[in-house]
Each structure stands twice: as structure tokens, then as C-alpha cells.
Tab-separated table of C-alpha atoms in Angstrom:
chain	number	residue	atom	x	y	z
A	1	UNK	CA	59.862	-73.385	-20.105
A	2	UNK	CA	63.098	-75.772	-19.890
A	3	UNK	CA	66.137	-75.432	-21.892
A	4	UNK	CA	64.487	-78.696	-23.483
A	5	UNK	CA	61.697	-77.361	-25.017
A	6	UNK	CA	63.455	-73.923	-25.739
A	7	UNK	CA	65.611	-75.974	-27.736
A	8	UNK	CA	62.950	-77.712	-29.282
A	9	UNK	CA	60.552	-74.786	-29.932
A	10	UNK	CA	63.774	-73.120	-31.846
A	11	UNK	CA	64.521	-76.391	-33.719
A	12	UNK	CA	60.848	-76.325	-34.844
A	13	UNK	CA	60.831	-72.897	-35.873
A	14	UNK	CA	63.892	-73.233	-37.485
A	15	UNK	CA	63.144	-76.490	-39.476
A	16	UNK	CA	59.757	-74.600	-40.473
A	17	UNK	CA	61.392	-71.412	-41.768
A	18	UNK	CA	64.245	-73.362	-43.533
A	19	UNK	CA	60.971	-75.231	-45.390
A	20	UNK	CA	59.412	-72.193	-46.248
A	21	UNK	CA	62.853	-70.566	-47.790
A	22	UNK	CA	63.039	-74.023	-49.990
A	23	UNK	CA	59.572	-74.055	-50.841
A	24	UNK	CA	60.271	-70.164	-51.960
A	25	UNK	CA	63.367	-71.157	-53.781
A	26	UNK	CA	61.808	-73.957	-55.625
A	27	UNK	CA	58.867	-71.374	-56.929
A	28	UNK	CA	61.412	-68.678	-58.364
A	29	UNK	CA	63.142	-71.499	-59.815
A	30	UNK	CA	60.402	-72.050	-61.199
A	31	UNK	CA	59.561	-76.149	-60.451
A	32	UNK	CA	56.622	-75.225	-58.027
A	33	UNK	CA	53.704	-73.030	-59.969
A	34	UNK	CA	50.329	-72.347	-58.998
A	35	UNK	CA	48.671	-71.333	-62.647
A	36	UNK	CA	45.839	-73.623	-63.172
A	37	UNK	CA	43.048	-73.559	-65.775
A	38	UNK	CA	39.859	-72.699	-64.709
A	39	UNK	CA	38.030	-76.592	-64.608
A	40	UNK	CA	41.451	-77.378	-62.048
A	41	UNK	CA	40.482	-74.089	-60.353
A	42	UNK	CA	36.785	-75.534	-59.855
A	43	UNK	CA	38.097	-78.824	-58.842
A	44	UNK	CA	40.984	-77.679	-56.514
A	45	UNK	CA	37.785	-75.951	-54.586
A	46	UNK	CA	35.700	-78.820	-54.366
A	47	UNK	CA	38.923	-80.446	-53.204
A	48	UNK	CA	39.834	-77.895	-50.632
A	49	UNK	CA	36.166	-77.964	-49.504
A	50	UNK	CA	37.118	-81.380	-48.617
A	51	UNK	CA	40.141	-80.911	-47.176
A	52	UNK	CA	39.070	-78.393	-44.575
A	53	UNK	CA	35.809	-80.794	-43.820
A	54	UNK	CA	38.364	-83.310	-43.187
A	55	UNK	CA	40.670	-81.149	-41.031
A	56	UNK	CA	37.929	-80.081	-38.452
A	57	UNK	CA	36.243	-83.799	-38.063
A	58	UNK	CA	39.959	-85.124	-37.531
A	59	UNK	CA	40.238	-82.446	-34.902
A	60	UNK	CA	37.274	-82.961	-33.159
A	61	UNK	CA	37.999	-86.571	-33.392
A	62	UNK	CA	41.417	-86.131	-32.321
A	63	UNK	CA	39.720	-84.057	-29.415
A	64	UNK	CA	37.229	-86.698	-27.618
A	65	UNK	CA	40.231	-89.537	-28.595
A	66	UNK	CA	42.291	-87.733	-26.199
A	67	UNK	CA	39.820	-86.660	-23.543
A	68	UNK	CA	38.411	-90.288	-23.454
A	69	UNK	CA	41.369	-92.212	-24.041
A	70	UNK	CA	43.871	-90.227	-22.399
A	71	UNK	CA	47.206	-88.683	-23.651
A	72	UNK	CA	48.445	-90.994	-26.448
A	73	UNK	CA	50.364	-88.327	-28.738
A	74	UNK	CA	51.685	-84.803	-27.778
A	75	UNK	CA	49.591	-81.820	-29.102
A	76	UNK	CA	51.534	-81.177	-31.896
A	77	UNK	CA	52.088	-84.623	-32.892
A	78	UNK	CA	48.079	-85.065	-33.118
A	79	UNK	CA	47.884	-81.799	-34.717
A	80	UNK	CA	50.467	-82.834	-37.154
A	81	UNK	CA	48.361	-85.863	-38.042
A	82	UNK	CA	45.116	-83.793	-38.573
A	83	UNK	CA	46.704	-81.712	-41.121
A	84	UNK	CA	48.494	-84.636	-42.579
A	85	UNK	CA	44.702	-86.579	-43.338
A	86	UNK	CA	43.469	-83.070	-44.666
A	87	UNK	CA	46.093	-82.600	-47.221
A	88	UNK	CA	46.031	-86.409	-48.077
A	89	UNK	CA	42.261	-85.851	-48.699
A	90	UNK	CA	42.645	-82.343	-51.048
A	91	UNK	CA	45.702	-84.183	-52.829
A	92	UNK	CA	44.015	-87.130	-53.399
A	93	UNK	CA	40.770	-85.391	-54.709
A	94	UNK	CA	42.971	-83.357	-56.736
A	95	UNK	CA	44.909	-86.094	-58.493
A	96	UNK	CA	41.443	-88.403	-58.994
A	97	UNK	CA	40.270	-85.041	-60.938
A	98	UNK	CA	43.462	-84.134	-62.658
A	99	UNK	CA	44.119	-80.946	-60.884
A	100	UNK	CA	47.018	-81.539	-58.607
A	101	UNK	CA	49.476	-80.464	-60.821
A	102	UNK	CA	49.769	-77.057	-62.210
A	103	UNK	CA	50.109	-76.588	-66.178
A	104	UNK	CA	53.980	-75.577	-65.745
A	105	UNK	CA	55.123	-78.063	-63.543
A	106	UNK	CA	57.159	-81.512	-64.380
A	107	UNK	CA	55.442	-84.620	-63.068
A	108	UNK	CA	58.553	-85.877	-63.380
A	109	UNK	CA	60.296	-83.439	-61.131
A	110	UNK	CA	57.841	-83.378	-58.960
A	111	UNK	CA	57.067	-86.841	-57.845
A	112	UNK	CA	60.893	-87.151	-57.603
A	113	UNK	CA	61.084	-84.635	-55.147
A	114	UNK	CA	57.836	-86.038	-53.243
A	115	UNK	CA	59.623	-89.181	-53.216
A	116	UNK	CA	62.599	-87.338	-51.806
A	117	UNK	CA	60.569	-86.066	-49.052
A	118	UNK	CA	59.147	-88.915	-48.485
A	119	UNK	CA	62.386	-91.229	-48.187
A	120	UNK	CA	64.189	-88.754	-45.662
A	121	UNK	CA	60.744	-88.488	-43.509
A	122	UNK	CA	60.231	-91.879	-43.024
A	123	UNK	CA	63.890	-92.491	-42.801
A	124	UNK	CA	63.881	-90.154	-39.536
A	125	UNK	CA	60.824	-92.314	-37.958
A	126	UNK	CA	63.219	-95.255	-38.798
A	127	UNK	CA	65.880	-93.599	-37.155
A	128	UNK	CA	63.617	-92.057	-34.056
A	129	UNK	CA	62.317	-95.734	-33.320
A	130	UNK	CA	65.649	-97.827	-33.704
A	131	UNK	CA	67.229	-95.276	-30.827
A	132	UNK	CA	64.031	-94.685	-28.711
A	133	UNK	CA	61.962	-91.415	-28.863
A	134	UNK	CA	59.364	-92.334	-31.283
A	135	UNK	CA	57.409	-92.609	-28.019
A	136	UNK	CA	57.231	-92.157	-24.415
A	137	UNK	CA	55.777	-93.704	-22.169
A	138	UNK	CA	53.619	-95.064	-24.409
A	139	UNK	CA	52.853	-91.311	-25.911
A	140	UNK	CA	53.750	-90.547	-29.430
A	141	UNK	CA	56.151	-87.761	-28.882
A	142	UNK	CA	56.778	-84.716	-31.679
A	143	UNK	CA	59.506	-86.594	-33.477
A	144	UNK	CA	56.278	-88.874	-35.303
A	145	UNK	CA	55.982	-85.693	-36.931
A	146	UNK	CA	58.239	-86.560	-39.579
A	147	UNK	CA	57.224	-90.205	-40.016
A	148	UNK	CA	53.338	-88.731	-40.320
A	149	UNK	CA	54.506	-86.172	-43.337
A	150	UNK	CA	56.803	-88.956	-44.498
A	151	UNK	CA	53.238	-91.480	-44.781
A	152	UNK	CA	51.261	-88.170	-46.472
A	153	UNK	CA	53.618	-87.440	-48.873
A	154	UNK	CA	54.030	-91.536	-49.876
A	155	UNK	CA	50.165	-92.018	-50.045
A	156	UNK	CA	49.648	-88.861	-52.329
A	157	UNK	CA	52.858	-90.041	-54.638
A	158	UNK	CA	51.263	-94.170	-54.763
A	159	UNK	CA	48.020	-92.325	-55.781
A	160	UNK	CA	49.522	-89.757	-58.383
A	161	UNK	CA	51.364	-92.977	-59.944
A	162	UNK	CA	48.534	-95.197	-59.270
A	163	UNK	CA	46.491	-93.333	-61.367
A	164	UNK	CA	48.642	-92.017	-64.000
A	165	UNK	CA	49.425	-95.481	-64.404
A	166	UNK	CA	45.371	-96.533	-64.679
A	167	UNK	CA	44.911	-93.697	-67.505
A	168	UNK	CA	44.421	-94.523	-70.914
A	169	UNK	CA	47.447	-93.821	-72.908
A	170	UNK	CA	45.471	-93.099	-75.792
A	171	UNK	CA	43.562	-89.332	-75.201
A	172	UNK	CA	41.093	-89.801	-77.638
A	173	UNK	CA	40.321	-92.981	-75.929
A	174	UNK	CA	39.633	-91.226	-72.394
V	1	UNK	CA	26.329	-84.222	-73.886
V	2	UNK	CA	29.194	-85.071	-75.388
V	3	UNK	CA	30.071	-82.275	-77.750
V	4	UNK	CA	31.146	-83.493	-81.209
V	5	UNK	CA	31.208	-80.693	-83.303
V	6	UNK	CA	34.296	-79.858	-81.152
V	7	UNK	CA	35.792	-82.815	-81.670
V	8	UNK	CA	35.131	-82.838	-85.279
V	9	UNK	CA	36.456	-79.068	-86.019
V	10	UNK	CA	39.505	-80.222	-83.691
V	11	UNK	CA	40.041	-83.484	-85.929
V	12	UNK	CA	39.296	-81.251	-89.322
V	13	UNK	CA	42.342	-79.297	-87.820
V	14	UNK	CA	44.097	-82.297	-87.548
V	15	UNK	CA	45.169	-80.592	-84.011
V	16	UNK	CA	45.126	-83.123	-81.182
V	17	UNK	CA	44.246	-82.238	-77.638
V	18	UNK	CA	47.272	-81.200	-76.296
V	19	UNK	CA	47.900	-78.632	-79.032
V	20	UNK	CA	44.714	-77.137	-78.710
V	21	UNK	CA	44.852	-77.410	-75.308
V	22	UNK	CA	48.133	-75.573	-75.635
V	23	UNK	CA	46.351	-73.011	-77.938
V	24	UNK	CA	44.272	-72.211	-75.426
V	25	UNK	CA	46.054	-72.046	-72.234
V	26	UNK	CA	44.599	-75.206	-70.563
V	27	UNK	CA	45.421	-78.775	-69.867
V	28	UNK	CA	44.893	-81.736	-72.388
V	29	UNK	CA	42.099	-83.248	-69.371
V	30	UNK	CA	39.883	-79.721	-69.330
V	31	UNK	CA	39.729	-80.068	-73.627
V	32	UNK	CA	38.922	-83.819	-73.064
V	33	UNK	CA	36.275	-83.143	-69.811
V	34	UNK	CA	34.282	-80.568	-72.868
V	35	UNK	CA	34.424	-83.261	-75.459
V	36	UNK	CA	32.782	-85.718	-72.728
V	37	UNK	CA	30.211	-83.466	-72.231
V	38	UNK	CA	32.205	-83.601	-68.808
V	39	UNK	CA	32.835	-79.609	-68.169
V	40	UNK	CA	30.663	-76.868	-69.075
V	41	UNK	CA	33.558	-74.219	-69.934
V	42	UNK	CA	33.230	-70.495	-69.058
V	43	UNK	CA	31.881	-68.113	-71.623
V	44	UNK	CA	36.042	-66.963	-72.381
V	45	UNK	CA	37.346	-70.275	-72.623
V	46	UNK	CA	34.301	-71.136	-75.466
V	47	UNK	CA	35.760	-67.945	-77.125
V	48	UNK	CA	39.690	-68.995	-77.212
V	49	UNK	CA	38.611	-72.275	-78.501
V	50	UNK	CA	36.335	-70.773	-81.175
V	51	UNK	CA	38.798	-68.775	-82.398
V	52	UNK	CA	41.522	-71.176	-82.783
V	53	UNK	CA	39.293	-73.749	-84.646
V	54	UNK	CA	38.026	-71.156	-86.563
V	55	UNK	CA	34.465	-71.287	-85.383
V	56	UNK	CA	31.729	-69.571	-84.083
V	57	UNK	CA	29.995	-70.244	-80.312
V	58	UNK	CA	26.764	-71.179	-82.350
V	59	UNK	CA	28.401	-73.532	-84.410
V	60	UNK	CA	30.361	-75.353	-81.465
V	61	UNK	CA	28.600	-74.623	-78.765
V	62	UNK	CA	24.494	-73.521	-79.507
V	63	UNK	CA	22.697	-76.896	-78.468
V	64	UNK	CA	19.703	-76.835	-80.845
């Protein structure tokens, strides 16, 4: 292993372990939760069950794509974009059966921050393609990592507001 | 089945979903998916929402 990919492999593990402390922080304070009732408990299975059907096909998928097609992404890039489609699928499920969102969280809060996340990821893939090193050669190199996430996070936002938006507004009405 | 004698015990309450949703510790959509006839709600949940609307499980929940 290069200094390159030393460097890389640090500023991965790095990036990753700065996410989790956030992700930590933003449960003691309290904006993340994970108490659902026990119909979002059912549905965030079914969900899940989905999700992890999902994951392997993509990988298998993502598998013969590369052995017949050749080396269009790095590992972790087409990794990357496995999970992404997995969690897009359990999100999605989730929302369309009103269990994404716990029974203590802010919508509000929430969707801001997705659209946070989403802003500065695709932002980067902006910025990665404007000075090249989006790809390589014609490979998509690890930095479409963040443009990936960036999509993920923007399709399960449009849905959460797509649908919120197609509920009645009346609850007797539903 | 849509189950109306929750609905009606709820309205006689004049409690809407949310608050007895609150009542009982779930979210507005899980007291609207019973009322549809949508959810078939575990044996303690049936219990929380008897008690708060004052009922018994026959009365809400027996299907003759």
C-alpha cells in the first residue's frame, strides 16, 4: 500500500468515525430516536426485509456487471451504491407505510437536516466533476461516494415530502 | 372491517386521533390503520385503548 491509499484509507476511516460521533450526538440530543409503536415496528420489518432483498440482488448484480462489463466503478464505489438502493428501498417502504419516523422525532428537523446532507453530498460530486476525479479512466472512482449518498438521501426526502404532501389533511378523512 | 365502535367511543369522547393516540403511546396513523380495519393491534395495545375510552375488549373489539 502507497502513501495514496494510506491517506485515503485514513480519510475514510476518519470521515466514517466523525459520522458515527454526529450521528451519536444527534441521539443524546435527542433529534434522532428509535421508539416506534408496534404497527411501525411490523412495518419497519417488512421494510427491512426489503431492504436486505434489495442489497444482495444489487450485489450480485453489481457482481456479473463488473465481471462482464469490466471495471467501471472502484469496489467501494459499487459497494457504496448497493447500500445506497437498499436504504432507498427500506426508507421508501417506510415512509409509503408511515413508519420512517419515530414518535419523538421532528419532521421538521429532520428533513432539514436530510436536506443538509443532501446539499453538501451532491455539492462534493459537483465539486469532484468540475476539477476531475469523479472518474478515471472512464472508472467511477471512490469520490462518487458522496454524490451516491447525496442522490439517496434526496430521493428519500422528495418521497417523505411527496407523500406528506399527497395525505389528506383531514385524519378522519384518511 | 372497519371498526366503528372505536370510532364512535373515540368521537363520544370527543378525543380526536392524535390525543388518543397520545393516550396510548402510538402514532395518529396506527389509531387510524384500527379504525380502517387496516391493523389488527396486539392484545396490550386493545387494553390501553380500552381503558382510556372507558371500554371493555368485548365491547370494542368482540366481532359478533
Amino acid at each position: 500500500m502507497d502513501h495514496y491509499h494510506i491517506g485515503v484509507f485514513f480519510g475514510l476511516t476518519a470521515g466514517l468515525l466523525a459520522g458515527i460521533a454526529f450521528i451519536m450526538f444527534l441521539f443524546k440530543k435527542k433529534v434522532l430516536d428509535m421508539h416506534f409503536d408496534e404497527r411501525q415496528e411490523r412495518a419497519r420489518g417488512k421494510a427491512f426485509q426489503y431492504g436486505f432483498f434489495t442489497l444482495l440482488i444489487a450485489a450480485y448484480a453489481y457482481g456479473v456487471s463488473d465481471m462482464l462489463l469490466g471495471r467501471w466503478c472502484d469496489v467501494l464505489t459499487g459497494v457504496t451504491l448497493c447500500i445506497a438502493l437498499a436504504i432507498c428501498v427500506f426508507a421508501v417502504t417506510c415512509i409509503l407505510k408511515d413508519a420512517y419516523l419515530s414518535l419523538r422525532e421532528k419532521p421538521r428537523t429532520i428533513m432539514t437536516f436530510f436536506a443538509l446532507l443532501s446539499i453538501v453530498n451532491l455539492g462534493l460530486g459537483v465539486m469532484y466533476h468540475i476539477s476531475p476525479g469523479l472518474t478515471e479512466n472512464g472508472v467511477l472512482t471512490f469520490r462518487a461516494v458522496n454524490p451516491i449518498m447525496g442522490a439517496a438521501v434526496l430521493v428519500i426526502l422528495i418521497v417523505y415530502i411527496v407523500n406528506y404532501l399527497l395525505r389528506p389533511r383531514d385524519e378522519e378523512s384518511e | 372491517m372497519k371498526n366503528l365502535r372505536m370510532k364512535a367511543a373515540r368521537a363520544a369522547l370527543d378525543l380526536s386521533q392524535q390525543q388518543l393516540a397520545d393516550a396510548v403511546g402510538v402514532s395518529r396513523q396506527t389509531i387510524n390503520a384500527i379504525e380502517k380495519g387496516d391493523y389488527n393491534p396486539t392484545i396490550k395495545l386493545c387494553v390501553a385503548i380500552c381503558r382510556c375510552l372507558g371500554k371493555t375488549l368485548d365491547e370494542l373489539f368482540w366481532e359478533d
